[in-house]
Coordinates of C-alpha atoms in Angstrom, one line a residue:
Chain I
M18 CA 50.5 1.8 -21.3
R19 CA 51.6 3.5 -17.9
F20 CA 49.1 6.5 -18.9
L21 CA 46.5 3.7 -19.2
G22 CA 47.4 2.3 -15.5
K23 CA 47.5 5.7 -14.2
L24 CA 44.1 6.4 -15.8
V25 CA 42.9 3.4 -14.1
S26 CA 44.0 3.7 -10.9
T27 CA 42.6 7.3 -10.6
W28 CA 39.4 6.0 -11.8
R29 CA 39.6 3.3 -8.8
K30 CA 40.3 6.1 -6.4
S31 CA 37.9 8.4 -7.5
K32 CA 35.3 5.5 -7.2
T33 CA 36.3 4.9 -3.7
V34 CA 36.3 8.7 -2.7
L35 CA 32.6 8.6 -4.3
T36 CA 31.7 5.7 -2.5
Y37 CA 32.9 7.5 0.7
A38 CA 31.1 10.6 -0.1
I39 CA 27.7 8.8 -0.8
T40 CA 28.2 7.0 2.4
L41 CA 28.7 10.1 4.4
V42 CA 25.8 11.7 2.8
A43 CA 23.6 8.7 3.9
L44 CA 24.8 8.8 7.3
A45 CA 24.4 12.6 7.7
L46 CA 20.8 12.1 6.6
C47 CA 20.1 9.3 8.9
L48 CA 21.5 11.2 12.0
F49 CA 20.7 14.7 11.2
P50 CA 16.9 14.5 12.3
I51 CA 17.9 13.0 15.5
Y52 CA 20.7 15.7 16.3
W53 CA 17.7 18.2 15.4
L54 CA 15.4 16.7 18.0
I55 CA 18.0 16.6 20.8
T56 CA 19.3 20.2 19.9
T57 CA 15.8 21.6 19.7
S58 CA 15.0 20.3 23.3
L59 CA 18.1 22.6 24.3
K60 CA 17.3 25.7 22.9
I61 CA 15.5 28.8 24.3
R62 CA 12.2 30.0 22.2
I63 CA 14.4 32.6 20.2
D64 CA 16.7 30.3 19.0
T65 CA 14.1 27.5 18.3
F66 CA 12.3 29.9 16.0
S67 CA 15.3 31.8 14.5
I68 CA 15.5 31.9 10.8
P69 CA 17.8 30.7 9.6
P70 CA 17.7 27.7 12.0
L71 CA 20.7 27.4 14.3
F72 CA 22.8 24.3 13.9
L73 CA 25.5 24.9 16.0
S74 CA 25.7 28.6 17.4
F75 CA 23.2 28.5 20.2
K76 CA 23.5 28.2 23.9
P77 CA 22.0 25.1 25.1
V78 CA 20.0 25.5 28.4
L79 CA 18.3 22.7 30.6
K80 CA 15.3 24.7 30.9
H81 CA 12.7 22.4 29.1
Y82 CA 14.0 19.4 30.9
W83 CA 13.2 20.9 34.1
N84 CA 9.9 22.1 32.9
V85 CA 9.0 18.8 31.6
F86 CA 10.0 16.8 34.7
V87 CA 8.9 19.1 37.4
I88 CA 6.0 21.1 35.9
Y89 CA 4.6 18.5 33.7
E90 CA 5.9 15.5 36.0
F91 CA 6.8 13.5 33.0
Q92 CA 8.6 11.0 35.2
K93 CA 5.0 9.4 36.0
Y94 CA 4.9 8.7 32.2
V95 CA 8.2 7.3 32.1
V96 CA 7.5 5.1 35.0
N97 CA 4.0 3.8 33.3
S98 CA 6.1 3.1 30.0
L99 CA 8.5 1.1 31.9
I100 CA 6.3 -0.8 34.0
I101 CA 4.2 -2.0 30.7
S102 CA 7.4 -2.4 28.7
L103 CA 9.1 -4.6 31.7
T104 CA 6.1 -6.7 32.4
T105 CA 5.2 -7.3 28.7
T106 CA 9.1 -8.6 27.9
V107 CA 9.0 -11.1 30.9
L108 CA 5.4 -12.4 29.8
V109 CA 6.3 -12.5 26.3
V110 CA 9.7 -14.2 26.7
L111 CA 8.3 -16.5 29.3
I112 CA 5.3 -17.6 27.3
G113 CA 7.1 -17.5 23.7
A114 CA 10.3 -19.4 24.4
P115 CA 8.5 -22.8 25.6
A116 CA 6.0 -22.4 23.1
A117 CA 8.7 -22.2 20.4
F118 CA 10.6 -24.9 22.0
T119 CA 7.1 -27.3 21.5
L120 CA 7.0 -26.3 18.0
V121 CA 10.4 -27.3 17.0
R122 CA 10.8 -30.5 19.3
L123 CA 7.3 -32.1 19.3
K124 CA 6.3 -33.6 16.1
F125 CA 2.2 -33.3 15.5
R126 CA 0.1 -33.2 12.5
W127 CA -0.7 -29.7 12.2
R128 CA 2.7 -28.2 13.5
N129 CA 3.7 -26.1 10.2
E130 CA 0.1 -24.9 9.5
L131 CA 0.2 -23.7 13.7
A132 CA 3.6 -22.2 12.9
F133 CA 2.6 -20.7 9.8
S134 CA -0.7 -19.0 11.4
I135 CA 1.4 -17.5 14.7
L136 CA 3.1 -15.9 11.7
V137 CA -0.2 -14.7 10.3
V138 CA -1.1 -13.1 13.6
R139 CA 1.8 -10.5 13.3
M140 CA 0.1 -9.3 9.9
I141 CA -3.3 -8.4 11.6
P142 CA -3.5 -4.6 11.8
H143 CA -3.5 -3.5 15.2
I144 CA -6.6 -1.2 14.8
S145 CA -8.4 -4.5 14.0
L146 CA -7.6 -5.9 17.3
A147 CA -7.9 -2.7 19.0
I148 CA -11.6 -2.1 18.2
P149 CA -13.0 -5.5 19.8
F150 CA -10.3 -5.3 22.6
Y151 CA -11.8 -1.9 23.4
L152 CA -15.2 -3.4 23.7
M153 CA -13.9 -6.3 25.7
M154 CA -12.1 -4.2 28.2
R155 CA -14.9 -1.9 28.7
R156 CA -17.2 -4.7 29.5
I157 CA -15.2 -6.1 32.2
H158 CA -14.2 -2.8 33.5
L159 CA -10.3 -3.1 32.6
L160 CA -9.9 0.0 30.5
D161 CA -7.2 2.3 31.8
T162 CA -5.3 -0.5 33.7
Y163 CA -1.8 -1.7 33.1
T164 CA -3.3 -5.3 33.0
A165 CA -5.3 -4.4 29.8
V166 CA -2.3 -2.4 27.9
I167 CA -0.1 -5.1 29.0
M168 CA -2.4 -7.8 27.4
T169 CA -2.5 -6.0 24.3
H170 CA 1.3 -5.6 23.8
T171 CA 1.9 -9.5 25.0
V172 CA -0.4 -10.5 22.1
F173 CA 1.1 -8.4 19.6
L174 CA 4.9 -9.1 20.3
L175 CA 4.2 -12.8 21.0
P176 CA 4.4 -14.2 17.5
F177 CA 7.6 -12.4 16.7
V178 CA 9.4 -13.8 19.8
I179 CA 7.8 -17.3 18.8
W180 CA 9.4 -17.2 15.7
L181 CA 12.7 -15.9 16.6
M182 CA 13.4 -18.7 19.2
R183 CA 12.0 -21.2 16.7
G184 CA 14.8 -20.4 14.7
F185 CA 17.3 -20.5 17.6
F186 CA 15.9 -23.8 18.7
M187 CA 16.2 -25.3 15.3
G188 CA 19.9 -24.6 15.2
I189 CA 20.7 -26.7 18.5
P190 CA 21.2 -30.4 17.8
M191 CA 18.9 -32.8 19.5
E192 CA 21.8 -35.1 20.4
L193 CA 22.6 -32.5 23.3
E194 CA 19.2 -33.2 25.0
D195 CA 19.2 -36.7 24.3
A196 CA 22.5 -37.0 26.0
A197 CA 21.1 -35.1 29.0
R198 CA 18.3 -37.3 28.9
I199 CA 20.2 -40.4 28.9
D200 CA 22.4 -39.3 31.9
G201 CA 18.9 -38.9 33.8
C202 CA 18.0 -35.2 33.3
S203 CA 14.0 -34.6 33.3
K204 CA 12.6 -32.9 29.9
I205 CA 12.3 -29.7 31.9
G206 CA 15.7 -30.0 33.4
S207 CA 17.3 -30.3 30.1
F208 CA 15.0 -27.4 28.9
V209 CA 16.4 -25.3 31.8
R210 CA 19.9 -26.4 32.1
I211 CA 20.9 -27.1 28.3
I212 CA 18.5 -25.6 25.9
I213 CA 18.1 -22.2 27.8
P214 CA 22.1 -21.4 28.2
L215 CA 22.7 -22.4 24.7
S216 CA 20.0 -20.1 23.3
T217 CA 20.8 -17.1 25.5
P218 CA 21.5 -14.7 22.7
G219 CA 18.0 -15.3 21.3
L220 CA 16.4 -14.8 24.3
I221 CA 18.4 -11.6 24.6
T222 CA 17.4 -10.4 21.2
S223 CA 13.7 -11.6 22.0
A224 CA 13.6 -9.2 25.3
I225 CA 15.4 -6.3 23.2
F226 CA 12.8 -6.3 20.6
T227 CA 9.7 -6.9 22.7
F228 CA 10.8 -4.3 25.2
L229 CA 11.2 -1.7 22.2
G230 CA 8.3 -2.7 20.7
S231 CA 6.4 -1.8 23.8
W232 CA 8.1 1.1 24.9
N233 CA 7.2 2.6 21.3
E234 CA 3.9 1.4 21.1
F235 CA 1.1 4.2 20.7
L236 CA -2.3 2.8 19.5
F237 CA -3.3 0.3 22.1
A238 CA -1.9 2.7 24.8
L239 CA -4.1 5.3 23.5
I240 CA -7.2 3.3 22.8
I241 CA -6.9 0.8 25.8
G242 CA -5.0 2.9 28.2
G243 CA -6.2 6.3 29.6
S244 CA -5.1 8.9 32.0
K245 CA -4.0 6.8 34.9
T246 CA -1.6 4.5 32.5
R247 CA -0.5 7.2 30.3
V248 CA 2.7 6.5 28.7
V249 CA 5.5 8.6 27.3
T250 CA 3.9 8.2 23.7
T251 CA 0.6 8.9 24.3
A252 CA 1.6 11.9 26.9
L253 CA 3.6 13.1 23.8
T254 CA 0.7 13.6 21.6
A255 CA -1.4 15.0 24.6
L256 CA 1.2 17.5 25.0
A257 CA 1.3 18.4 21.1
Q258 CA -2.3 18.9 21.3
A259 CA -3.1 21.0 24.5
Q260 CA -1.4 24.4 23.8
T261 CA -3.2 27.6 23.6
M262 CA 0.1 29.6 22.6
G263 CA 1.1 27.1 20.0
V264 CA 2.8 23.9 20.4
Y265 CA 6.0 23.7 23.0
W266 CA 8.1 22.1 20.9
E267 CA 11.2 22.3 23.2
G268 CA 9.4 20.7 25.9
M269 CA 8.1 17.8 23.5
F270 CA 11.5 17.1 22.4
A271 CA 12.9 17.1 25.7
A272 CA 10.4 14.3 26.8
A273 CA 11.1 12.7 23.3
T274 CA 14.8 12.8 24.0
V275 CA 14.4 11.1 27.4
H276 CA 12.3 8.5 25.4
V277 CA 14.7 7.8 22.7
L278 CA 18.1 8.4 24.2
P279 CA 18.3 5.2 26.5
V280 CA 17.1 3.2 23.6
I281 CA 20.0 4.4 21.1
V282 CA 22.6 4.1 23.9
I283 CA 21.2 0.4 24.7
A284 CA 21.3 -0.4 21.0
I285 CA 25.1 0.8 20.6
L286 CA 25.9 -1.5 23.3
V287 CA 23.9 -4.6 22.0
N288 CA 23.9 -3.7 18.1
K289 CA 24.8 -7.4 17.2
Y290 CA 21.7 -8.5 18.9
F291 CA 19.7 -6.2 16.7
V292 CA 21.1 -7.4 13.5
K293 CA 20.7 -11.0 14.6
G294 CA 17.0 -10.3 15.8
L295 CA 15.8 -8.5 12.3
T296 CA 17.9 -11.0 10.1
M297 CA 16.7 -14.3 11.7
G298 CA 14.6 -16.2 9.4
A299 CA 15.5 -13.9 6.5
V300 CA 19.0 -14.6 6.1
K301 CA 20.6 -18.1 6.0
G302 CA 23.7 -18.3 8.5
Chain S
M273 CA -13.9 -52.2 18.7
V274 CA -10.7 -53.4 20.2
D275 CA -8.5 -51.2 17.8
S276 CA -10.5 -47.9 18.7
M277 CA -9.7 -48.8 22.2
G278 CA -6.4 -49.3 20.9
T279 CA -5.9 -45.8 19.2
Q280 CA -7.7 -44.1 22.2
K281 CA -5.1 -45.5 24.3
K282 CA -2.4 -44.5 21.9
L283 CA -3.4 -40.8 21.9
W284 CA -3.6 -40.6 25.8
D285 CA 0.0 -42.3 25.8
K286 CA 1.1 -39.6 23.3
F287 CA -0.3 -37.0 25.5
K288 CA 1.5 -38.4 28.8
K289 CA 4.7 -38.8 27.1
N290 CA 4.8 -35.0 25.8
K291 CA 3.3 -33.8 28.8
V292 CA 6.4 -31.0 29.0
E293 CA 6.0 -30.1 25.6
I294 CA 2.1 -29.7 25.6
L295 CA 2.4 -27.7 28.8
F296 CA 5.1 -25.5 27.2
I297 CA 2.7 -24.3 24.3
V298 CA -0.6 -24.0 26.2
P299 CA -0.2 -20.4 27.7
A300 CA 0.7 -19.0 24.1
L301 CA -2.3 -21.1 22.7
L302 CA -4.4 -19.5 25.2
V303 CA -3.1 -15.8 24.7
L304 CA -3.5 -16.2 21.0
G305 CA -6.6 -18.0 21.3
G306 CA -8.5 -15.5 23.6
L307 CA -6.7 -12.3 22.8
V308 CA -6.5 -12.9 19.2
L309 CA -9.1 -15.2 17.7
Y310 CA -12.0 -14.3 20.1
P311 CA -11.6 -10.6 19.4
L312 CA -11.2 -11.0 15.5
I313 CA -14.3 -13.3 15.5
H314 CA -16.2 -10.5 17.9
S315 CA -15.3 -8.1 15.4
F316 CA -16.3 -10.1 12.3
R317 CA -19.7 -10.4 14.0
L318 CA -19.9 -6.7 15.0
S319 CA -19.3 -5.8 11.0
F320 CA -23.0 -7.1 10.3
Y321 CA -24.5 -4.8 13.3
S322 CA -25.2 -1.2 13.5
Y323 CA -23.7 0.0 16.8
N324 CA -22.9 3.5 17.9
L325 CA -21.2 3.9 21.1
A326 CA -22.7 7.3 21.5
K327 CA -26.0 5.9 21.2
P328 CA -26.2 3.0 23.4
Y329 CA -29.6 3.1 23.8
L330 CA -30.0 2.0 20.2
G331 CA -28.0 -1.1 21.1
Q332 CA -26.7 -3.4 18.4
V333 CA -28.9 -3.7 15.3
F334 CA -28.5 -6.2 12.7
V335 CA -28.1 -5.2 9.5
G336 CA -26.6 -7.8 7.3
L337 CA -24.2 -6.6 4.8
A338 CA -25.2 -3.2 5.1
N339 CA -22.0 -1.9 6.5
Y340 CA -20.0 -3.5 3.7
R341 CA -22.3 -1.9 1.0
E342 CA -21.9 1.3 2.6
M343 CA -18.4 1.1 2.6
L344 CA -17.7 -0.1 -0.9
K345 CA -20.0 3.2 -1.8
D346 CA -18.3 5.6 0.6
S347 CA -15.7 7.9 -1.3
S348 CA -13.7 8.2 2.0
F349 CA -13.2 4.3 1.8
W350 CA -11.8 4.4 -1.7
N351 CA -9.9 7.4 -1.1
A352 CA -8.2 5.7 1.9
V353 CA -7.5 2.8 -0.3
G354 CA -5.9 4.8 -2.9
V355 CA -3.7 6.7 -0.3
T356 CA -2.8 3.4 1.3
I357 CA -1.8 2.1 -2.1
Y358 CA 0.1 5.1 -3.0
F359 CA 1.9 5.3 0.3
T360 CA 2.8 1.7 0.4
G361 CA 4.3 1.5 -3.1
S362 CA 6.1 4.5 -3.0
S363 CA 7.7 4.0 0.4
I364 CA 8.4 0.6 -0.5
T365 CA 10.2 1.6 -3.9
L366 CA 12.0 4.1 -2.3
Q367 CA 13.3 2.3 0.9
F368 CA 14.1 -0.7 -1.1
L369 CA 16.4 1.5 -3.9
I370 CA 17.9 3.3 -1.1
G371 CA 18.6 0.4 1.1
L372 CA 19.7 -1.6 -1.7
G373 CA 22.2 1.1 -2.9
V374 CA 23.5 1.8 0.5
S375 CA 24.1 -1.9 1.5
L376 CA 25.8 -2.4 -1.7
L377 CA 28.2 0.4 -1.3
L378 CA 29.1 -0.9 2.2
S379 CA 29.5 -4.5 1.0
D380 CA 32.9 -5.1 0.3
G381 CA 33.8 -6.0 3.8
T382 CA 36.1 -3.3 4.7
R383 CA 36.3 -2.7 8.4
I384 CA 35.3 0.7 8.4
K385 CA 32.5 0.0 6.3
K386 CA 31.5 -2.9 8.4
A387 CA 31.5 -0.6 11.6
I388 CA 29.5 1.9 9.8
I389 CA 26.6 -0.2 9.1
P390 CA 25.2 -0.5 12.8
I391 CA 24.8 3.2 13.1
F392 CA 22.1 3.1 10.7
I393 CA 20.1 1.4 12.9
A394 CA 19.3 4.9 14.7
P395 CA 16.4 5.9 13.0
M396 CA 14.7 2.6 13.4
L397 CA 14.7 3.0 17.2
V398 CA 12.8 6.1 17.4
S399 CA 9.1 5.8 18.2
P400 CA 6.9 6.4 15.3
I401 CA 4.9 9.0 17.5
V402 CA 8.4 11.0 18.0
V403 CA 9.1 10.3 14.1
G404 CA 5.7 12.2 13.4
L405 CA 6.4 14.8 15.8
L406 CA 9.9 15.7 14.8
W407 CA 9.2 15.7 11.2
R408 CA 6.0 17.9 11.7
W409 CA 8.7 20.3 13.3
M410 CA 10.9 19.9 10.5
Y411 CA 8.3 20.6 7.8
N412 CA 7.1 23.8 9.8
P413 CA 6.5 26.2 7.2
E414 CA 8.0 29.0 8.8
V415 CA 10.8 27.9 10.7
G416 CA 11.4 24.2 9.8
V417 CA 14.6 23.1 8.6
I418 CA 13.5 21.3 5.6
G419 CA 12.3 24.9 4.3
Y420 CA 15.5 26.2 5.0
F421 CA 17.5 23.7 3.0
F422 CA 15.0 24.2 0.3
N423 CA 15.3 28.0 0.4
L424 CA 19.1 27.5 -0.1
V425 CA 18.8 25.7 -3.4
G426 CA 16.4 28.5 -4.5
F427 CA 13.0 27.5 -4.2
D428 CA 10.1 29.2 -2.3
T429 CA 9.3 27.1 0.9
P430 CA 5.5 25.4 0.7
N431 CA 3.7 24.4 3.5
W432 CA 4.5 20.8 3.1
L433 CA 1.8 19.2 5.4
G434 CA -0.8 21.5 4.6
T435 CA -0.6 21.5 0.6
L436 CA -3.0 18.8 -0.8
S437 CA -0.6 17.5 -3.3
L438 CA 2.8 17.7 -1.0
A439 CA 1.1 16.1 2.1
L440 CA 1.4 12.3 1.1
P441 CA 4.9 12.8 -0.4
S442 CA 6.3 14.4 3.0
V443 CA 4.6 11.7 4.8
I444 CA 6.3 9.2 2.7
L445 CA 9.7 10.8 3.4
A446 CA 9.6 10.9 7.1
E447 CA 8.6 7.1 6.6
T448 CA 11.4 6.3 4.4
W449 CA 13.7 7.8 6.7
H450 CA 12.4 5.9 9.7
F451 CA 12.5 2.4 7.9
T452 CA 15.2 2.4 5.3
P453 CA 17.7 1.1 8.0
Y454 CA 15.7 -2.0 8.3
I455 CA 16.5 -2.7 4.6
I456 CA 20.0 -1.8 4.6
L457 CA 20.7 -3.8 8.0
I458 CA 19.1 -7.1 6.4
L459 CA 20.4 -6.8 3.0
S460 CA 23.9 -6.0 4.5
A461 CA 23.6 -9.0 6.3
A462 CA 22.5 -11.2 3.4
L463 CA 25.2 -9.7 1.1
R464 CA 27.8 -10.6 4.0
S465 CA 26.4 -14.2 3.8
I466 CA 27.3 -14.8 0.0
P467 CA 30.1 -17.4 0.0
E468 CA 33.5 -15.8 -1.1
Q469 CA 34.0 -18.7 -3.2
L470 CA 31.2 -17.9 -5.7
Y471 CA 32.8 -14.3 -6.4
D472 CA 36.3 -15.7 -6.8
A473 CA 35.0 -18.4 -9.2
A474 CA 33.2 -15.6 -11.3
K475 CA 36.3 -13.4 -11.1
V476 CA 38.4 -16.6 -12.6
D477 CA 35.9 -16.8 -15.3
G478 CA 36.3 -13.2 -16.0
A479 CA 33.0 -11.8 -15.5
S480 CA 32.2 -8.2 -15.4
R481 CA 31.0 -6.2 -12.0
W482 CA 27.6 -6.2 -13.7
Q483 CA 27.5 -9.9 -14.5
V484 CA 28.4 -10.8 -11.1
F485 CA 25.7 -8.6 -9.7
R486 CA 23.1 -10.1 -12.1
S487 CA 24.0 -14.1 -11.8
I488 CA 25.4 -14.1 -8.3
T489 CA 24.3 -11.4 -6.0
L490 CA 20.5 -11.0 -7.2
P491 CA 19.7 -14.7 -7.3
W492 CA 21.1 -15.0 -3.9
L493 CA 19.4 -12.1 -2.4
K494 CA 15.9 -13.0 -3.8
P495 CA 14.6 -15.0 -1.0
V496 CA 15.6 -12.4 1.8
L497 CA 14.4 -9.5 -0.5
L498 CA 10.9 -11.0 -0.8
V499 CA 10.5 -11.8 3.0
V500 CA 11.6 -8.0 3.3
L501 CA 9.4 -7.0 0.8
L502 CA 6.5 -8.7 2.6
M503 CA 7.2 -7.9 6.0
R504 CA 7.7 -3.8 5.1
T505 CA 4.4 -4.1 3.0
M506 CA 2.5 -5.4 6.0
G507 CA 4.1 -3.0 8.1
L508 CA 3.6 0.3 5.6
I509 CA -0.3 -0.9 5.1
K510 CA -0.7 -0.9 8.8
T511 CA 1.1 2.7 9.6
F512 CA -0.9 4.5 11.9
D513 CA 1.3 6.4 14.5
K514 CA 3.4 8.3 12.2
I515 CA 0.4 9.6 9.9
F516 CA -1.4 10.3 13.0
T517 CA 0.9 12.7 14.5
L518 CA 2.3 14.2 11.2
T519 CA -1.0 15.1 9.6
G520 CA -3.8 13.6 11.3
G521 CA -5.1 12.3 8.0
G522 CA -5.2 15.8 6.6
P523 CA -5.6 18.1 4.8
S524 CA -9.0 17.0 4.0
E525 CA -8.0 13.2 3.8
A526 CA -5.1 13.6 1.4
T527 CA -3.1 11.4 4.1
E528 CA -6.1 9.3 5.4
A529 CA -4.6 5.9 5.1
I530 CA -7.0 3.0 5.8
S531 CA -5.9 2.6 9.1
L532 CA -6.7 6.3 10.1
L533 CA -10.1 5.7 8.2
V534 CA -10.9 2.7 10.5
Y535 CA -9.6 4.8 13.6
K536 CA -11.8 7.8 12.7
N537 CA -14.8 5.8 12.3
A538 CA -14.5 3.7 15.3
F539 CA -13.1 6.6 18.0
E540 CA -14.3 9.5 16.3
F541 CA -17.7 8.8 14.9
L542 CA -17.9 5.9 17.1
E543 CA -19.7 3.6 14.6
I544 CA -18.3 0.4 15.8
G545 CA -20.2 -1.9 13.3
Y546 CA -19.1 0.3 10.4
A547 CA -15.5 0.6 11.5
S548 CA -15.3 -3.2 11.9
A549 CA -16.5 -3.8 8.5
S550 CA -13.9 -1.7 7.3
S551 CA -11.2 -2.9 9.5
Y552 CA -12.1 -6.4 8.3
A553 CA -11.8 -5.1 4.7
M554 CA -8.2 -4.2 6.1
V555 CA -7.5 -7.7 7.1
F556 CA -8.7 -8.8 4.1
I557 CA -6.2 -7.1 1.7
M558 CA -3.4 -8.0 4.2
V559 CA -4.2 -11.7 3.7
I560 CA -4.3 -11.6 0.1
I561 CA -0.9 -9.7 -0.1
S562 CA 0.6 -12.0 2.1
L563 CA -0.5 -14.9 0.4
V564 CA 0.3 -13.5 -3.1
Y565 CA 4.0 -12.9 -1.7
I566 CA 4.2 -16.5 0.3
R567 CA 3.6 -17.9 -3.3
L568 CA 5.9 -15.9 -4.7
L569 CA 8.5 -16.9 -2.1
Y570 CA 8.2 -20.7 -2.6
V571 CA 8.2 -20.5 -6.2
T572 CA 11.5 -18.7 -5.9
I573 CA 13.1 -21.1 -3.4
E574 CA 11.8 -24.2 -5.5
V575 CA 13.7 -22.7 -8.6

């Protein structure tokens, strides 16, 4: 009897150990490429190309960051990325939140169909929009302008925010608004003073996802943008191709680190908003 | 007569009463109408024309269904469809299996495990462009890390992205690294939302782990799984940036998914009409798939 008990507890303990082992492996696989990205940007050429690859035993240098920002002037591209992503975020939230509100509060005949078709817009391949957009922008001479790129980003990020805020607004009982209206508050007033504060988590999540979507976007920036509006993503691919002596990996990854690291830091700080945003609508409660 | 006047007045009253709400939604409708609907219609119209940007003097020539017919006869098109199907199918299976496995492992609510889950977000935050460049470097045949680990277990390092049979699986691996966290995060949240009482009741009834999984966990997860599968499938079919930087569609079209084919036709060959036709084929495929998924979703919810 006691032997059996010991067997069971050993089995249970080894299952726990196994679980933790697998988790550790999963974490390592998940984080290693990012570690590799950052460390490669800190290596000198000899170390980068060393066989076997050097994981820890190299002397880090900041030379490539210097190169990329002083010689290649990458900060221009970072600024462009910031301009486009911030403007897009503001636009999308300003347009999307009220629209979602109407979808939830105003009853009209084709309401569900409209909401559904907004969801369908998310399914449209970017390349399918990019072609007509390119022609349109070309005709009105808006190619390679911030305006045009911001327009494209706004369009493909708006549906997500509308759906996200729709979910949030559905969770706010109408009684609150009704109470405010009875107290003499105007409709817009009750929206601004009651609904908005209550749905701040939703707004923050929308802002985060919109910013991220625009920050990481490539296709529209490539096709609609050009050399004046070059953002970090398009600059990186340009850097990857314009080499005579082989690709400048370390420099590219220095730029990439600058592109990725702020995002990771922000994500760690606000990770609960990430999870909320991803699961909203998909998971009950 | 009086009645129609009455209904007109009712509509106007309704409009006046809901001025604010209507105002709220108008900008969004303008954006979506002008910047989505109009371009799509424009593109649809263009798919019936022959229009080469490099030969503007030829203008736009109406060719009817010629673009579509040529597309259906084009081996590159069918190659792209095949690549896309293989890429999407393998990626979704891998991401789903690994994602489900990891989230189940981390689902027993211990504080450490709960704290670990958000760390998995990291790959998703990286721009697909950077993912492509990073993995291209890792797959480097001479000095790449992947090759190094492969050598450790005793095999010879192949040229991952340059070998016809290995290129697409390599892309699939990079894609899996990038997006499995999405599945892990959503499934973890879904697993956490299963009420304790169900598990307790099952334990009281003496159900085994497997039975609990089959009759409680799985049915509860079904709607979430379908939504996640739908979203990811759509995302996978649309994939462009990653493949573009990893392989550019090569070697010799081995990784040329349909989005890359459309891009190539539109912006390298500059055949706008033909590209519009193939891009509409893409839209068509997406719509069919989403309709199928949504059908399945509603059936599941009903049951």
